[in-house]
XYZ file of N, CA, C and O in Angstrom:
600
model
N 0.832 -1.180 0.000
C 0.000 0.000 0.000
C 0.876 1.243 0.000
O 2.105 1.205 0.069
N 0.132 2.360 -0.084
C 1.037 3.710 -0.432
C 1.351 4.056 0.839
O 2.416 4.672 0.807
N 0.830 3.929 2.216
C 1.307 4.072 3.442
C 2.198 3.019 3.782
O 2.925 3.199 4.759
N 2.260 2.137 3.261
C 3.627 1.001 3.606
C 4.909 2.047 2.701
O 5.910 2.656 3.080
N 4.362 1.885 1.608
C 5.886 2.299 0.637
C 6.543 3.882 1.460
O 7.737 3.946 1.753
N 5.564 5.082 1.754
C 5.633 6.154 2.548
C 6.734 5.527 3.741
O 7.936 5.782 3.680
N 6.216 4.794 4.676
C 6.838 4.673 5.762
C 7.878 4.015 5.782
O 8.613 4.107 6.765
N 8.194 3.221 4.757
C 9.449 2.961 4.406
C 10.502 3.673 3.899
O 11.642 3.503 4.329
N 10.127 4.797 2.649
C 10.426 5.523 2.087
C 11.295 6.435 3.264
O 12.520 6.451 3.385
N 10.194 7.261 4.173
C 10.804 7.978 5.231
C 11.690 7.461 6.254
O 12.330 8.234 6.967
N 11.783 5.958 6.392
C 12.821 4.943 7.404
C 14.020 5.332 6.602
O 15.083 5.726 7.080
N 13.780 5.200 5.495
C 15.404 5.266 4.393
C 15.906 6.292 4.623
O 16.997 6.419 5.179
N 15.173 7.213 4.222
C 15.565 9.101 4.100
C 15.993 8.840 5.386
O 17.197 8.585 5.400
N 15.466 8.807 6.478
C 15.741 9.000 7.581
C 17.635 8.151 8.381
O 18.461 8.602 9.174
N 17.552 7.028 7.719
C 18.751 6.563 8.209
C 20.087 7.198 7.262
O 21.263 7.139 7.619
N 19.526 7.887 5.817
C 20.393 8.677 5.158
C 20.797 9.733 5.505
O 21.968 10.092 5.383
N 19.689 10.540 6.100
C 19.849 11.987 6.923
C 21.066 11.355 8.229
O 22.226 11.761 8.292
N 20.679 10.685 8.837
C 21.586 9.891 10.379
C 23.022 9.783 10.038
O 23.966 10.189 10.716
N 23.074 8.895 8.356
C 24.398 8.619 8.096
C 25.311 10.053 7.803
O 26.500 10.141 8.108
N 24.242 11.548 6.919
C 24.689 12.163 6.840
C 25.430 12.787 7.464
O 26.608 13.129 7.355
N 24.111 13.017 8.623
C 25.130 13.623 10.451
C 26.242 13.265 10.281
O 27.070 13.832 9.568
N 26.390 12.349 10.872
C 27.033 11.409 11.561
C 28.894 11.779 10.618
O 30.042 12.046 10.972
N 28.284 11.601 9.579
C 29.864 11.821 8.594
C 30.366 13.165 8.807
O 31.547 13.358 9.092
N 29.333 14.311 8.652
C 29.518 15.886 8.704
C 29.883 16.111 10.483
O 30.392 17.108 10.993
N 29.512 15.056 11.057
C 30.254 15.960 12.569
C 31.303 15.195 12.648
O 32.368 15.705 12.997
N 31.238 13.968 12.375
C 33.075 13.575 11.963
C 33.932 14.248 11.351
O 35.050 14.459 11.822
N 33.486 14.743 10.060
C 34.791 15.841 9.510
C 34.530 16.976 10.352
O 35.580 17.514 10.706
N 33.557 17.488 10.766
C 33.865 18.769 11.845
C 34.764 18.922 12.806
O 35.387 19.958 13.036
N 34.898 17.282 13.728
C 35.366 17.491 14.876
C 37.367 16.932 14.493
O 38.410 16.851 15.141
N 36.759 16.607 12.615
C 38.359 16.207 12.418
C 39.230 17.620 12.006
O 40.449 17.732 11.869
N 38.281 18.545 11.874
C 39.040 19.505 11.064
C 39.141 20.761 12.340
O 40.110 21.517 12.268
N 38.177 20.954 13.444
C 38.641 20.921 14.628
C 39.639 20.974 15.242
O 40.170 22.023 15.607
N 40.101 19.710 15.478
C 41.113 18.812 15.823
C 42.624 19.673 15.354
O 43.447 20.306 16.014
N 42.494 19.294 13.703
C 43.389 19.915 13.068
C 43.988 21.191 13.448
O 45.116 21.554 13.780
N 42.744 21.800 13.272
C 43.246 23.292 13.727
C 43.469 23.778 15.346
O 43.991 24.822 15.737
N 42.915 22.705 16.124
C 44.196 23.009 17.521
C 45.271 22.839 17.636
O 46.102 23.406 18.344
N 45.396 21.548 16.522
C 47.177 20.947 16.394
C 47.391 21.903 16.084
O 48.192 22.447 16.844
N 47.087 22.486 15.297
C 48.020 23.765 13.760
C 48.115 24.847 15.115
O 49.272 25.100 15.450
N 47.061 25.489 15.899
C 47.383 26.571 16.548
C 48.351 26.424 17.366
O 49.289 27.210 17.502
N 48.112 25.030 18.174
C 48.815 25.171 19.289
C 50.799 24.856 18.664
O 51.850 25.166 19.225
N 50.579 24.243 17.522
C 52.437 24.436 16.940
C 52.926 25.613 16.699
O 54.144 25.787 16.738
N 52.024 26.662 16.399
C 52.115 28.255 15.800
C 52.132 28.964 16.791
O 52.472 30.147 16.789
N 51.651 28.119 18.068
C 51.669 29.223 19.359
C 53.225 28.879 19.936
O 53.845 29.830 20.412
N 53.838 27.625 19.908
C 54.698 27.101 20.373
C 55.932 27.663 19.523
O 57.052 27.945 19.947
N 55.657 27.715 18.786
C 56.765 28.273 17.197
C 56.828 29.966 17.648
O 57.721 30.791 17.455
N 55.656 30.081 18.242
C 56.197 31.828 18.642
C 56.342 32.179 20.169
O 56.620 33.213 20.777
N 56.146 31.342 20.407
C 56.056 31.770 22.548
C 57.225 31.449 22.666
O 57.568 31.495 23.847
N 58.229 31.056 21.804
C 59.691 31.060 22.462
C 59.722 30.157 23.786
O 60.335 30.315 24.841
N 58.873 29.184 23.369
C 58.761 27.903 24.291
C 59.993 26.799 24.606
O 59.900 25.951 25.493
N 61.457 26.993 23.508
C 61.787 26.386 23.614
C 63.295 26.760 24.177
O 64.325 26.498 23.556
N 63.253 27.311 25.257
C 64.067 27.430 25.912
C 64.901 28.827 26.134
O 65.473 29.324 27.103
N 64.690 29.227 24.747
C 65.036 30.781 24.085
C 64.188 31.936 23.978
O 63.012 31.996 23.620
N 65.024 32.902 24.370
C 64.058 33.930 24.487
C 64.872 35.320 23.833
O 66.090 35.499 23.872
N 63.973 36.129 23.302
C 64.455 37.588 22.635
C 63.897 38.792 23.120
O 62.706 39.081 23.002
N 64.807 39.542 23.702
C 64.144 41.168 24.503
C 63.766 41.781 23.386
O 63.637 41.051 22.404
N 63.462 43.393 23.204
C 62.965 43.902 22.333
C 64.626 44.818 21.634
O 65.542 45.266 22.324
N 64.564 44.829 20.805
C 66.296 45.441 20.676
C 66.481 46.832 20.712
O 65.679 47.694 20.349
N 67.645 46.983 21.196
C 67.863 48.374 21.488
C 68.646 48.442 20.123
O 69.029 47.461 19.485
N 68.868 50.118 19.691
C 69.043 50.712 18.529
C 70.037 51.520 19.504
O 69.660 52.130 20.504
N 71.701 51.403 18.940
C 72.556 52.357 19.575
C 73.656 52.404 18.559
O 74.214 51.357 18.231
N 74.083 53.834 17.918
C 75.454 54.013 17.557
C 75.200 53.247 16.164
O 76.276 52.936 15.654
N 74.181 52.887 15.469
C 74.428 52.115 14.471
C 74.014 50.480 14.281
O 73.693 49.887 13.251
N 74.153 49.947 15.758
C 73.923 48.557 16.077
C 72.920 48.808 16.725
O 72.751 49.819 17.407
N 71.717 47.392 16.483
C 70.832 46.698 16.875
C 71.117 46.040 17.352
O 71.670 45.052 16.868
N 70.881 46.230 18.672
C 71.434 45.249 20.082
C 69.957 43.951 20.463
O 68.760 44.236 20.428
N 70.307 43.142 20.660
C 69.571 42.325 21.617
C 69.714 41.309 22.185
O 70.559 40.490 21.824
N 69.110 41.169 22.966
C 69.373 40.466 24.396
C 68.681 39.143 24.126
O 67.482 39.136 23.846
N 69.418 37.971 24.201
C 68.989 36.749 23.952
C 68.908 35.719 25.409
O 69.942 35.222 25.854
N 68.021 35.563 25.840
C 67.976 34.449 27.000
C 67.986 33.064 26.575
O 67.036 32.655 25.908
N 69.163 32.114 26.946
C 68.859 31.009 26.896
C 68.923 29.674 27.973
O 69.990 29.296 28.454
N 67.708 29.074 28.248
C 67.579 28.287 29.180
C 68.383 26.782 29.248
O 68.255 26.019 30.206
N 69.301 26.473 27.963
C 70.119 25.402 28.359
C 70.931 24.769 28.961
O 71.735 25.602 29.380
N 71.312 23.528 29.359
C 72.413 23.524 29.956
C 73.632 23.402 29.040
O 74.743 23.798 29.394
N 73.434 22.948 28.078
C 74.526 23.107 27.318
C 74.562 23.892 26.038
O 73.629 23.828 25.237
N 76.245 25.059 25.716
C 75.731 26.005 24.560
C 75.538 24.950 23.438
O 75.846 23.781 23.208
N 74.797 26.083 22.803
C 74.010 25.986 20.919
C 74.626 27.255 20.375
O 74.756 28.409 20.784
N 75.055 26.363 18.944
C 75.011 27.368 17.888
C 73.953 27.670 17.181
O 73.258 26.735 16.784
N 73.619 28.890 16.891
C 72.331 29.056 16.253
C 72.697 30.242 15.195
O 73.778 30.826 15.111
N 71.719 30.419 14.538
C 71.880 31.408 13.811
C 70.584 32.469 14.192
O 69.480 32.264 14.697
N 71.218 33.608 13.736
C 70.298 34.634 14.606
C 69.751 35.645 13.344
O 70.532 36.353 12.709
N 68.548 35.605 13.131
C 68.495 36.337 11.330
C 67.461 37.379 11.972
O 66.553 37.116 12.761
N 67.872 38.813 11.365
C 66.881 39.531 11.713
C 66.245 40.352 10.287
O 66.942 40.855 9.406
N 64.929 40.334 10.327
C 63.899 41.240 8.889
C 63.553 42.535 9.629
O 62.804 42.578 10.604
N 64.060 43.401 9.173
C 63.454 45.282 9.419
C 62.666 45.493 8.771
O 62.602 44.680 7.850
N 61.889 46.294 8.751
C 61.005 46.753 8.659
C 60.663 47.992 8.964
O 60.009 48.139 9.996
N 61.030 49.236 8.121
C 60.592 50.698 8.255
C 58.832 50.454 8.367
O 58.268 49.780 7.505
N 57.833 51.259 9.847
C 56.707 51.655 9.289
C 56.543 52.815 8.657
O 56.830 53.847 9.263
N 55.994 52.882 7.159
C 55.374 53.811 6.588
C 54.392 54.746 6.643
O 54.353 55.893 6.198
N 53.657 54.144 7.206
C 52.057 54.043 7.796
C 51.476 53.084 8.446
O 52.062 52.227 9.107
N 50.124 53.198 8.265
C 49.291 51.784 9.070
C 49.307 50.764 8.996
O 49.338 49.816 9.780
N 49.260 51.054 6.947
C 49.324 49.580 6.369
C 50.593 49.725 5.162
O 50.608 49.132 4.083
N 51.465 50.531 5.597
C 52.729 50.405 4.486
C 53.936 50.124 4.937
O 54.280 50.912 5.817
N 54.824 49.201 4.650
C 55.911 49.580 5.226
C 57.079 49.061 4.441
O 56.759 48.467 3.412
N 58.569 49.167 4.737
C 59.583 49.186 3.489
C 60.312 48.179 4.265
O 60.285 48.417 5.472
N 61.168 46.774 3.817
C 62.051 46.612 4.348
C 63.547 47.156 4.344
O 63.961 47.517 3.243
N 63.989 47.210 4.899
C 65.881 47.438 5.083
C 66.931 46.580 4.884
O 67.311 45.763 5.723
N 67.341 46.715 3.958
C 68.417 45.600 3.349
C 67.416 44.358 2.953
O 66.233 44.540 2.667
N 68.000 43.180 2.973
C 68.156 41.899 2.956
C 67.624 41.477 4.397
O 67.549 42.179 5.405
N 67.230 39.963 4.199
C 67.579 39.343 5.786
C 69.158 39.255 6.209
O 70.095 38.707 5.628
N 69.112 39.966 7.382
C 70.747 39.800 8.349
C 70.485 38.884 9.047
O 69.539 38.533 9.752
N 72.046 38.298 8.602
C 72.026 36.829 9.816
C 73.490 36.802 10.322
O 74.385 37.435 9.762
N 73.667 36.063 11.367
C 74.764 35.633 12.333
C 74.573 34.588 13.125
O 73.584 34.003 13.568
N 76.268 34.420 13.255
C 76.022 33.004 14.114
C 76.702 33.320 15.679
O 77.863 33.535 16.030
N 75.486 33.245 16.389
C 75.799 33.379 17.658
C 76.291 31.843 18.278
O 76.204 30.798 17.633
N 76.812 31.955 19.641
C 76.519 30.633 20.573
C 76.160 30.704 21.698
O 76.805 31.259 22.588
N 75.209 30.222 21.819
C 74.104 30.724 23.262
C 74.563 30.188 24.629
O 74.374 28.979 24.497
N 74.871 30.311 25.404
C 74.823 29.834 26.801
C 74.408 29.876 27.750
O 74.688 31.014 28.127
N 73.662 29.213 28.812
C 72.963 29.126 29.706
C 73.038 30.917 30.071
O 74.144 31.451 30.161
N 72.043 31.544 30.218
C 72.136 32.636 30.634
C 71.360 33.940 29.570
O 70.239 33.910 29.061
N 72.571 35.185 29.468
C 71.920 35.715 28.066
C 73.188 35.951 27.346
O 74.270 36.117 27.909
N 72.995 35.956 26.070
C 73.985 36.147 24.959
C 73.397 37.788 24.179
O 72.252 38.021 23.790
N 74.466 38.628 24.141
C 74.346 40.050 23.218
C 74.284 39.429 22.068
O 75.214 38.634 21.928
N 73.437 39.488 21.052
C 73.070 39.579 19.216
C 73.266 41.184 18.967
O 72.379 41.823 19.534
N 74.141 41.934 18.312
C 74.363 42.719 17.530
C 74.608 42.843 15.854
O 75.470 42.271 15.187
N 73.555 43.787 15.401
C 73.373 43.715 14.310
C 73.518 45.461 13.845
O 72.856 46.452 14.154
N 74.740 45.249 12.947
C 74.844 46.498 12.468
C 74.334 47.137 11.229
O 74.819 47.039 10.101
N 73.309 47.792 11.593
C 73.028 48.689 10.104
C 72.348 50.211 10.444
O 72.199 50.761 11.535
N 72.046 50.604 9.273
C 71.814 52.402 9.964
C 70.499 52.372 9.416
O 70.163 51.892 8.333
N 69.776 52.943 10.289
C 68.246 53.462 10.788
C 68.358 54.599 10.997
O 69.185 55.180 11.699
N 66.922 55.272 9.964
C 66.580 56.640 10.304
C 65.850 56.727 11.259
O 65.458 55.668 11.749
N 65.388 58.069 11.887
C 64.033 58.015 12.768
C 62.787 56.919 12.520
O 62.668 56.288 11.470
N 62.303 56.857 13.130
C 61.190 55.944 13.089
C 60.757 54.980 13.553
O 61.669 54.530 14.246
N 59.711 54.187 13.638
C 59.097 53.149 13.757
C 59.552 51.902 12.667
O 59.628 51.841 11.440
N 59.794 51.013 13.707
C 60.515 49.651 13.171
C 59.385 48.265 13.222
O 58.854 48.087 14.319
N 59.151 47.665 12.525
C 59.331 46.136 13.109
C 59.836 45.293 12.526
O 59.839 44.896 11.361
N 60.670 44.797 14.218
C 61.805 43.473 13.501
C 61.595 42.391 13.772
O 61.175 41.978 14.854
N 61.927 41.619 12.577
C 61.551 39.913 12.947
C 62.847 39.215 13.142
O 63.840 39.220 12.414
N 62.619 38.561 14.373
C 63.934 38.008 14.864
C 63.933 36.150 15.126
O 63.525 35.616 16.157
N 64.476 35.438 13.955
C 64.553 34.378 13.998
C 66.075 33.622 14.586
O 67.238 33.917 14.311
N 65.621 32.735 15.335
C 66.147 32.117 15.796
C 66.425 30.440 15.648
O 65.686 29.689 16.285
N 67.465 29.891 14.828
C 67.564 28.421 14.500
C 68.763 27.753 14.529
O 69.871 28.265 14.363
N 68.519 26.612 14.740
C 69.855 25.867 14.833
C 70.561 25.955 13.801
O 69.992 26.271 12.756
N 71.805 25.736 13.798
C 73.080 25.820 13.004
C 73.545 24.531 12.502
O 74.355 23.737 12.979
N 72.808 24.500 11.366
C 73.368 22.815 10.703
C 72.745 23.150 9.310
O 72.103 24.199 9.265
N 72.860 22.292 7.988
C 73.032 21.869 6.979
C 71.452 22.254 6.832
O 71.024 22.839 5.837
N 70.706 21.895 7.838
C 68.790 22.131 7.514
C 68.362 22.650 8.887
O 67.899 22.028 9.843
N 68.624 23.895 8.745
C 68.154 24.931 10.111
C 66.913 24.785 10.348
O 66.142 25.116 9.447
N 66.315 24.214 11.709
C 65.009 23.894 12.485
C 64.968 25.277 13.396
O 65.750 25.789 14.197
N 63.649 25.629 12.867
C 63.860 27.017 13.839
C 63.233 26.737 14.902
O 62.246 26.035 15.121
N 64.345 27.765 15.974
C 63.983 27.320 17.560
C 62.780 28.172 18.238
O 62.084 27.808 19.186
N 62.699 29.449 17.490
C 61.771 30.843 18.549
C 61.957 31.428 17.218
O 62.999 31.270 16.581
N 60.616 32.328 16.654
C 60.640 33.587 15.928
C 59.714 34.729 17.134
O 58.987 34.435 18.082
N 59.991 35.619 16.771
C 59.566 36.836 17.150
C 59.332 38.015 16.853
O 60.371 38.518 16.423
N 58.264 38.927 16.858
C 58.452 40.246 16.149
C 58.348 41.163 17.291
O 57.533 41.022 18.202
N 59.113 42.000 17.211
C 59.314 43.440 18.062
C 59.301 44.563 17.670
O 60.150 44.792 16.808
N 58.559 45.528 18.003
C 58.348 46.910 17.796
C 59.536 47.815 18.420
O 59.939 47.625 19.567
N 60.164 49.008 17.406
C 60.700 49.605 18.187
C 60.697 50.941 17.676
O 60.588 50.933 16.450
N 60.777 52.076 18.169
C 60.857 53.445 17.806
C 62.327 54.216 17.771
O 62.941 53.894 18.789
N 62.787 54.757 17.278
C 63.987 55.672 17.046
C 63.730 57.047 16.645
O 63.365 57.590 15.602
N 64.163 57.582 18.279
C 64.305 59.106 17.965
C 64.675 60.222 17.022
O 64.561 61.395 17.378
């Protein structure tokens, strides 16, 4: 009868709609998932979680000074790369040179990073990477810092 075929009809739809759920909150809670992994590596990749740490740099005489904390017990060579950044405006800004890099060696404590180049007045931001010193550099801490010059 047409109320048999109906109520069957709607049992089907109905366990299709169920299966649908069921798949769509699986990829929800997979893609979820994903994106706590992804944040929480991007938070870890910048909180300088790993033992290393970067003050904000001082600007003196020509050199970009900064102050590197490192929590190991034993030194690392690393390389220390810094990106400038003149602000222009709000949303403009110029870089300065190239990326500068050096090879520091860190030791329990803090290590001076000096970086020499000449800055006009202004508003800066510098990105200060920090990675091990080998053949395929794993970076340890990035960071960006604001700084102003009189």
């Amino acid at each position: 009868s047409y109320s048999e075929r109906s109520s069957f009809t709607s049992s089907s739809e109905e366990s299709a709609n169920r299966e649908l759920f069921s798949n769509a909150l699986t990829s929800f809670f997979f893609i979820i998932h994903r994106l706590s992994v992804k944040n929480i590596i991007i938070l870890f990749l910048f909180s300088g979680g790993s033992g290393v740490d970067a003050d904000t740099p001082v600007y003196d005489d020509g050199i970009l000074k900064t102050t590197i904390s490192y929590t190991g017990d034993e030194p690392e060579k690393v390389w220390v790369q810094y990106n400038i950044f003149r602000q222009d405006g709000m949303f403009s800004s110029t870089q300065i040179g190239n990326t500068f890099s050096f090879v520091e060696t860190l030791t329990k404590g803090n290590t001076l990073s000096e970086c020499p180049v000449e800055l006009e007045s202004g508003e800066y931001k510098i990105f200060i990477y920090i990675s091990t010193f080998e053949e395929n550099p794993k970076r340890l801490a990035g960071y960006i810092r604001t700084i102003q010059i009189a």
